[in-house]
Tab-separated table of C-alpha atoms in Angstrom:
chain	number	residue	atom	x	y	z
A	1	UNK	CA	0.000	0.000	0.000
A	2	UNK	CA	1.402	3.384	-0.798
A	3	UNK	CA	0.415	6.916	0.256
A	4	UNK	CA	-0.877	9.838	-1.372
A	5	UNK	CA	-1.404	13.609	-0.263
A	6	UNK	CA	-5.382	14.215	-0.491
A	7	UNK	CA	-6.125	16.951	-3.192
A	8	UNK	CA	-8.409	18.884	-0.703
A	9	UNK	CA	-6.750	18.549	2.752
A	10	UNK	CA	-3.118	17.726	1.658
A	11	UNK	CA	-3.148	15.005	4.514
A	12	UNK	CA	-1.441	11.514	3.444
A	13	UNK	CA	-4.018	9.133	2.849
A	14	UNK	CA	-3.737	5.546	1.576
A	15	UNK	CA	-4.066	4.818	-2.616
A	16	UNK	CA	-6.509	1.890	-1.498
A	17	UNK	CA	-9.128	4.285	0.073
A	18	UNK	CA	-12.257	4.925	-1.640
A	19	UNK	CA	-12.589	8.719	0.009
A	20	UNK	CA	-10.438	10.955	2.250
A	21	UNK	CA	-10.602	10.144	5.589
A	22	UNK	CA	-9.704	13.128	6.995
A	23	UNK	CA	-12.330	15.880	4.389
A	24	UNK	CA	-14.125	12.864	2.862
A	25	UNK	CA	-12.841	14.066	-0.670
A	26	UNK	CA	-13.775	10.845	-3.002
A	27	UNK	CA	-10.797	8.725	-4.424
A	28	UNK	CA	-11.770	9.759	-7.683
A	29	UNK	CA	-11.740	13.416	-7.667
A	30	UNK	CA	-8.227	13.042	-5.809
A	31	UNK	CA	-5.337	14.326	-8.317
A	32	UNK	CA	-1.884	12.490	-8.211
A	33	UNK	CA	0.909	14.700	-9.693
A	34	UNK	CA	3.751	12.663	-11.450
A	35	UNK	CA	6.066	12.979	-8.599
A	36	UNK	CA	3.744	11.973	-5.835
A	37	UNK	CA	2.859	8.535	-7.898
A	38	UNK	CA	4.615	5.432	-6.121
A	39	UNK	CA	7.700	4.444	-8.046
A	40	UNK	CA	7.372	1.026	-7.911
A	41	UNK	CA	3.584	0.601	-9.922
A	42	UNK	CA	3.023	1.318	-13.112
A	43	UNK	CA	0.843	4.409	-13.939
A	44	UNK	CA	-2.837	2.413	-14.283
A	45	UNK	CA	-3.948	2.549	-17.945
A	46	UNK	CA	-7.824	2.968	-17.875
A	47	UNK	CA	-8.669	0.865	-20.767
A	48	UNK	CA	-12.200	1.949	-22.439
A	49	UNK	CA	-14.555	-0.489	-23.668
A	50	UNK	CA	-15.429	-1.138	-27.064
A	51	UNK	CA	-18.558	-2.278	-28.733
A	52	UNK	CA	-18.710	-5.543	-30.750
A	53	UNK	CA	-17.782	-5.418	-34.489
A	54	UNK	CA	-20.391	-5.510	-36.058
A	55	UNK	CA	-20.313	-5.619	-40.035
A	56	UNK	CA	-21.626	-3.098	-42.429
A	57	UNK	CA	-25.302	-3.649	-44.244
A	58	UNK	CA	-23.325	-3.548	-47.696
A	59	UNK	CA	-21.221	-6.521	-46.882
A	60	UNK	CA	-24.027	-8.866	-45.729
A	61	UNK	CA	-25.521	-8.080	-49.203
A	62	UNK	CA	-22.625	-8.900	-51.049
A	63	UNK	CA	-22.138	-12.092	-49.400
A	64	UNK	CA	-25.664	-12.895	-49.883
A	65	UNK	CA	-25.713	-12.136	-53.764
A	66	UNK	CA	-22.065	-14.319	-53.683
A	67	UNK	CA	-24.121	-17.083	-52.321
A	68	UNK	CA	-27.247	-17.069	-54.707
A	69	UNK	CA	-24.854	-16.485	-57.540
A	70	UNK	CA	-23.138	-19.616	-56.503
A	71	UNK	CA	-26.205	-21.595	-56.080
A	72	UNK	CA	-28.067	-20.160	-59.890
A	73	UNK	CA	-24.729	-21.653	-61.022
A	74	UNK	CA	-24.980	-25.301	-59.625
A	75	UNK	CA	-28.356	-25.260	-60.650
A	76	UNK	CA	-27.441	-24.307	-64.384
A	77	UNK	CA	-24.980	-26.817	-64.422
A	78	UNK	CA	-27.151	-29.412	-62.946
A	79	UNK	CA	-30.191	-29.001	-65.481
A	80	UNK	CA	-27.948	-28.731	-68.121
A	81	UNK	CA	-26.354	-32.354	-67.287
A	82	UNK	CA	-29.775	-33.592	-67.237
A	83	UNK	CA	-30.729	-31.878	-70.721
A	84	UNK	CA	-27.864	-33.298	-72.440
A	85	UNK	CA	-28.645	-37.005	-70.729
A	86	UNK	CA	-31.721	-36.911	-72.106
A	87	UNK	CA	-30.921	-35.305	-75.434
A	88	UNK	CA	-28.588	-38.320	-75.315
A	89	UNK	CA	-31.447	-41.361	-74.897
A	90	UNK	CA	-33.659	-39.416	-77.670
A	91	UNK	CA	-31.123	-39.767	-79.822
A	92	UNK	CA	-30.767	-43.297	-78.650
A	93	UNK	CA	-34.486	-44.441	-79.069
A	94	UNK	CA	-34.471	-42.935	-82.291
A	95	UNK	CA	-31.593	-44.905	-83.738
A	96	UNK	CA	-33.352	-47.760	-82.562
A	97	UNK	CA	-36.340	-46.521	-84.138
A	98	UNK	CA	-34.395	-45.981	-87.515
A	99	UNK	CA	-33.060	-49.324	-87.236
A	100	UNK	CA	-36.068	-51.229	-86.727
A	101	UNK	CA	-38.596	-49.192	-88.807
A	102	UNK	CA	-38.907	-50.322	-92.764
A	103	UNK	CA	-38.355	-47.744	-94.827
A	104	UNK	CA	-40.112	-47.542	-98.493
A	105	UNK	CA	-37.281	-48.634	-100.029
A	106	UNK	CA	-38.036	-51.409	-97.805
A	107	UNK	CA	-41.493	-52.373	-98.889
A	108	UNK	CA	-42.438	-54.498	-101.741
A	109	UNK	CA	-44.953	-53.493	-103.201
A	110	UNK	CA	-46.880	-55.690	-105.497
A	111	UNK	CA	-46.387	-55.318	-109.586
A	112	UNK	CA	-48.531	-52.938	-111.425
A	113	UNK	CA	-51.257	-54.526	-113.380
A	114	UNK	CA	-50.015	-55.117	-116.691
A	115	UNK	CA	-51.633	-53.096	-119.397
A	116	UNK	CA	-53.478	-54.395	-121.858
A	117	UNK	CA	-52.274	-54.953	-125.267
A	118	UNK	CA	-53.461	-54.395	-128.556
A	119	UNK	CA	-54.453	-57.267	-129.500
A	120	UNK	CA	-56.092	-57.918	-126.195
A	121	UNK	CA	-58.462	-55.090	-126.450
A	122	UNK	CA	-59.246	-56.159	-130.009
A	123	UNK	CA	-59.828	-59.541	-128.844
A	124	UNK	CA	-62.350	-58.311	-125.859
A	125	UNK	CA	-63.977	-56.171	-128.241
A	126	UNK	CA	-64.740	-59.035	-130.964
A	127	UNK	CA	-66.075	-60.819	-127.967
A	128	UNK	CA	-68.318	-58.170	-126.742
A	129	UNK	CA	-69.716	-57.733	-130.180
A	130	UNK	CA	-70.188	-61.607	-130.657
A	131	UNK	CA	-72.106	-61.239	-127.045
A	132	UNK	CA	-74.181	-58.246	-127.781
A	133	UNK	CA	-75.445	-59.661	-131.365
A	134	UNK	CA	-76.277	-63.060	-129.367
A	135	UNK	CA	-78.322	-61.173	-127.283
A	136	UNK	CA	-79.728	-59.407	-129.927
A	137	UNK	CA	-81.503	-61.988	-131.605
A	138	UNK	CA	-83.736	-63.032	-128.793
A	139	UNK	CA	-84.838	-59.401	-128.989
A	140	UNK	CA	-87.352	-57.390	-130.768
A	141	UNK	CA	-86.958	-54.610	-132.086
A	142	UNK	CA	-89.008	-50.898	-132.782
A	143	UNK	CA	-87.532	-48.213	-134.858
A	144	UNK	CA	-88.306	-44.767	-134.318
A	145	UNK	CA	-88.124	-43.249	-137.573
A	146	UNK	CA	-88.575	-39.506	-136.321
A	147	UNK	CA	-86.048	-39.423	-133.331
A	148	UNK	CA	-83.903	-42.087	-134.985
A	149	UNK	CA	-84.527	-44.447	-131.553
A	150	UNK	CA	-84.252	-48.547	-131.524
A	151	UNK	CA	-86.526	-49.784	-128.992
A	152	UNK	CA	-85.296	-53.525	-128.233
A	153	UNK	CA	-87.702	-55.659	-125.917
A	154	UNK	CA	-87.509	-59.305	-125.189
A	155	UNK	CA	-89.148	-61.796	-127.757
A	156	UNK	CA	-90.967	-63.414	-123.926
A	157	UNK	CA	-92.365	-60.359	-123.174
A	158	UNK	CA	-95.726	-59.167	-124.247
A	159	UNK	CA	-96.122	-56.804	-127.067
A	160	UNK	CA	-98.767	-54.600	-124.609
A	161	UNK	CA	-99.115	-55.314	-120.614
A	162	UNK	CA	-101.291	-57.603	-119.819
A	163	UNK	CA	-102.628	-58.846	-116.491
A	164	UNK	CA	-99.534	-58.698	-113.328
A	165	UNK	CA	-96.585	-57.662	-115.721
A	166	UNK	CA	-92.672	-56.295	-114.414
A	167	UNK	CA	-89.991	-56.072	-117.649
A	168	UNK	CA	-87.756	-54.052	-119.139
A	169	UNK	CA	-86.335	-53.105	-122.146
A	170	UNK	CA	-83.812	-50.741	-123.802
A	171	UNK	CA	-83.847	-47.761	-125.960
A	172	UNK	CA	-80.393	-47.075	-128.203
A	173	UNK	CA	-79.375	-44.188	-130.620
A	174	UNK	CA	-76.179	-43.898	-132.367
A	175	UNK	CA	-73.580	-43.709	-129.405
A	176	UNK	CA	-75.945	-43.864	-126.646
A	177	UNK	CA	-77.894	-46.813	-125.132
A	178	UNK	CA	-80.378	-46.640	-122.205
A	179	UNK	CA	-82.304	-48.824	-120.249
A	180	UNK	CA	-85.749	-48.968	-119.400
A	181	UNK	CA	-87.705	-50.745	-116.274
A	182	UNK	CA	-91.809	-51.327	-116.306
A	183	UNK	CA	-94.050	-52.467	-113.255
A	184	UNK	CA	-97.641	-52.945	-114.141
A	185	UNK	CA	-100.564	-54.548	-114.499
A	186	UNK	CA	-104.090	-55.325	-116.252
A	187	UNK	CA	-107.086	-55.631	-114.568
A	188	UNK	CA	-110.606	-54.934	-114.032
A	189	UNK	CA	-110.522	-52.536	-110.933
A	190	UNK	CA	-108.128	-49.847	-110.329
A	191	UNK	CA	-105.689	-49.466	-107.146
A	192	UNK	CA	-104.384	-46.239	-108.535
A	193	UNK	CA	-100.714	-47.218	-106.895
A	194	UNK	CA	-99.053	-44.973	-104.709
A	195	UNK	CA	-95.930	-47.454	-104.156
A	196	UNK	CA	-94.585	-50.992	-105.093
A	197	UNK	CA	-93.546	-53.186	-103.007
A	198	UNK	CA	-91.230	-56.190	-103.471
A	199	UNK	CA	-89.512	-58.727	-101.527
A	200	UNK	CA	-86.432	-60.522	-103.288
A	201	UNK	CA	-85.357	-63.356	-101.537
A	202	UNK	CA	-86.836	-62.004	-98.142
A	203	UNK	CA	-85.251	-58.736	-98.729
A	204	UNK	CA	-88.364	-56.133	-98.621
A	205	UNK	CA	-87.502	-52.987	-100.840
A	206	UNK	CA	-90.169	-50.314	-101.741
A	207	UNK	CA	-90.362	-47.705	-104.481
A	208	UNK	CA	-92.389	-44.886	-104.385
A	209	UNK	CA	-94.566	-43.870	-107.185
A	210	UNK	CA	-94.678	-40.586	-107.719
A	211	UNK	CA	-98.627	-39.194	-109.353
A	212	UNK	CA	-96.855	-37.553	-112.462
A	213	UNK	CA	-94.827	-40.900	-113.239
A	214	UNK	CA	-98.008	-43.639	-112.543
A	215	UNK	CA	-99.641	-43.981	-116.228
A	216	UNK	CA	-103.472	-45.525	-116.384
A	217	UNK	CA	-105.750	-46.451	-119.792
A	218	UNK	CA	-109.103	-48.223	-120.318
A	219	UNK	CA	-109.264	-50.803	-122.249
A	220	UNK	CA	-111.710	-51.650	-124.549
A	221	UNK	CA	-114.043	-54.026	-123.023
A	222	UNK	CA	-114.020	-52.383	-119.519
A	223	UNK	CA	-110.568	-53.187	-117.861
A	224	UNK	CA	-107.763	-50.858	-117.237
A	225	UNK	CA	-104.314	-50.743	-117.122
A	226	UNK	CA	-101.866	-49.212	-114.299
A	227	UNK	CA	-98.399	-48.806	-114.506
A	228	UNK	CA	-95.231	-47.133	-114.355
A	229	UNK	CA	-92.215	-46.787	-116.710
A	230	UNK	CA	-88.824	-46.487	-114.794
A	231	UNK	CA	-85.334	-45.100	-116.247
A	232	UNK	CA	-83.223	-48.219	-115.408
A	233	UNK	CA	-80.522	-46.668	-113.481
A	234	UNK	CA	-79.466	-46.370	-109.215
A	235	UNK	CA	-81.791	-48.297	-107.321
A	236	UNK	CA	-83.975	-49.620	-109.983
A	237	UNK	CA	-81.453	-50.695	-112.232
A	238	UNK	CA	-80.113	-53.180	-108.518
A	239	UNK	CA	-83.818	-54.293	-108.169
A	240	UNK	CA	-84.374	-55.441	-111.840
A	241	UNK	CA	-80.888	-56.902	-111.647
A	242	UNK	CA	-81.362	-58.891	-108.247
A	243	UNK	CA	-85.117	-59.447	-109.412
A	244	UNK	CA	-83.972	-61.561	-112.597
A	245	UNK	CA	-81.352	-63.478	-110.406
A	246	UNK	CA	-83.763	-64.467	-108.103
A	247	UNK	CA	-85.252	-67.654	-106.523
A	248	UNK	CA	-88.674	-65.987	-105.438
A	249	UNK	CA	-89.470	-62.804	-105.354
A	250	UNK	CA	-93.026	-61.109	-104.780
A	251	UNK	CA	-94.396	-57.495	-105.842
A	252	UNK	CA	-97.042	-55.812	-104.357
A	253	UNK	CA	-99.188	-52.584	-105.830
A	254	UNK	CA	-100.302	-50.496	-103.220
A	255	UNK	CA	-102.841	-47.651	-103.667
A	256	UNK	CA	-104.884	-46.093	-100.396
A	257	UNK	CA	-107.438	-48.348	-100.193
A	258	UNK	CA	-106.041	-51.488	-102.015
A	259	UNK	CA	-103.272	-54.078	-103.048
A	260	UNK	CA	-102.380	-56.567	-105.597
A	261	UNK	CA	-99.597	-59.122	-105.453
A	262	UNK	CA	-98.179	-61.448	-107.337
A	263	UNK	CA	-95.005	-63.728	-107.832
A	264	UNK	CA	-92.652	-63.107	-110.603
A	265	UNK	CA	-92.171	-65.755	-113.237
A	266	UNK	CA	-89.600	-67.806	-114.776
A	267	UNK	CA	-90.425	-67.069	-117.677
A	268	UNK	CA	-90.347	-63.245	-116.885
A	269	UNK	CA	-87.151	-63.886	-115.008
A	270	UNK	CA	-85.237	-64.481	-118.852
A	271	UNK	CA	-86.721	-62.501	-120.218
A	272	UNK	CA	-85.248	-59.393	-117.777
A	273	UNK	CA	-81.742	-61.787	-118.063
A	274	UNK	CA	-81.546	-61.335	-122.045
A	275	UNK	CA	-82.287	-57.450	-122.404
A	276	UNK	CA	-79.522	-56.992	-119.372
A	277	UNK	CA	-77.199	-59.338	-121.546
A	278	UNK	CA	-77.508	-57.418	-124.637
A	279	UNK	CA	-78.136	-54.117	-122.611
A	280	UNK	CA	-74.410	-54.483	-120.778
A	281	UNK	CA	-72.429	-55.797	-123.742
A	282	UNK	CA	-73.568	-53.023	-125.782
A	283	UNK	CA	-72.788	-50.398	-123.234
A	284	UNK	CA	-69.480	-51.377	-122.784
A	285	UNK	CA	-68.547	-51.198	-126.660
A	286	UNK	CA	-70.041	-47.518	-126.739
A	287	UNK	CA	-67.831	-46.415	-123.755
């Protein structure tokens, strides 16, 4: 312990006392010149205290854009080591693709159908003509003077109708040749038919007649005649064709009030069969 004078009093008071003893002068307000300070202890440093360090605002940022700048980069790497991985097994699968798919040079296709020669055509064509003039003499025939027309029925078929009639029958000009399809009948009542019915084999098909198209004449004697005069082509043109191929078939006239059936011959069955023969051949050497 060392002694020092007392700033106030200039008694000797000890360095350890918190106040003057003697004038009560606190330790603290007590000045020690340089001469009066013990020799053997260091002057006392009074050390101040500092607050933590504590970093600027602008340094966290840059730290935090180092980090995201570091993690956009791992992420750019990583998806583009998965695009090129699976750029990689596209281009696989379609090599496989390539290797197992057949190509057009690949396919065989079958050979083109040969054409015709010459003298095949001319050889079809003497047939057709050999066919058609068959067919032609088991037909009659009815020139037309005025229009220049060849009417061409069967020799079987009746020159006028006459009682349950179906037939047909063609008409031909110089480069043209048409067909014709009648369903009629000759009675003594009328049914004034609105549609005809048939069934072909069990198949039931109906044609309409429409008023303008249905034709009607007295006889002499009292009966009349009904019937209709189709152009042989579409629908009618199938029925004829299916009606002359037939086993049975049945046709019906039906008016408003009333009906009459009846069952298609044999004998009206060839004579449908030769007009279509001679009807056919003949188109085919006008085409």
């Amino acid at each position: 312990m060392a002694l020092i004078k007392c700033s106030e009093c200039g008694k000797e008071i000890s360095d350890k006392a918190s106040a003057c003893p003697h004038c009560g002068c606190p330790m603290g307000e007590i000045k020690v010149t340089e001469g009066e300070r013990p020799a053997q202890e260091a002057p006392s440093v009074q050390v101040e205290a500092h607050p933590p360090t504590v970093e600027p605002p602008h340094k966290k940022s840059s730290i935090m854009i180092f980090v995201a700048f570091l993690v956009l980069i791992t992420v750019v790497v990583i998806l583009s080591a998965l695009i090129d991985d699976r750029e990689k097994e596209t281009k696989q699968s379609g090599e496989e693709i390539m290797a197992t798919t057949t190509t057009s040079a690949d396919i065989t296709y079958p050979a083109p159908w040969p054409a015709k020669t010459q003298a095949q055509m001319e050889a079809e064509e003497r047939q057709l003509k050999y066919d058609a003039n068959e067919a032609r003499k088991k037909l009659r025939a009815q020139t037309d003077h005025v229009e220049n027309i060849v009417w061409r029925h069967s020799k079987l078929t009746p020159k006028y109708i006459s009682g349950n009639s179906v037939f047909c029958y063609t008409g031909e000009s110089e480069w043209q040749i048409w067909l014709r399809v009648v369903f009629g009948f000759s009675k003594d009542d009328w049914i004034f038919m609105e549609k005809i019915v048939l069934n072909i084999d069990g198949s039931i098909e109906t044609i309409y007649v429409p008023y303008d198209e249905r034709k009607t004449e007295v006889i002499y004697g009292g009966s009349i005649k009904e019937w209709v005069d189709f152009l042989g082509e579409g629908d009618i043109y199938s029925y004829i064709s299916r009606i002359a191929n037939s086993k049975t078939t049945l046709v019906k006239f039906r008016g408003e009030k009333y009906s009459r059936s009846f069952t298609v011959t044999e004998n009206q069955k060839n004579a449908i069969k030769q007009v279509l023969k001679y009807y056919e051949a003949k188109k085919l050497l006008l085409k």
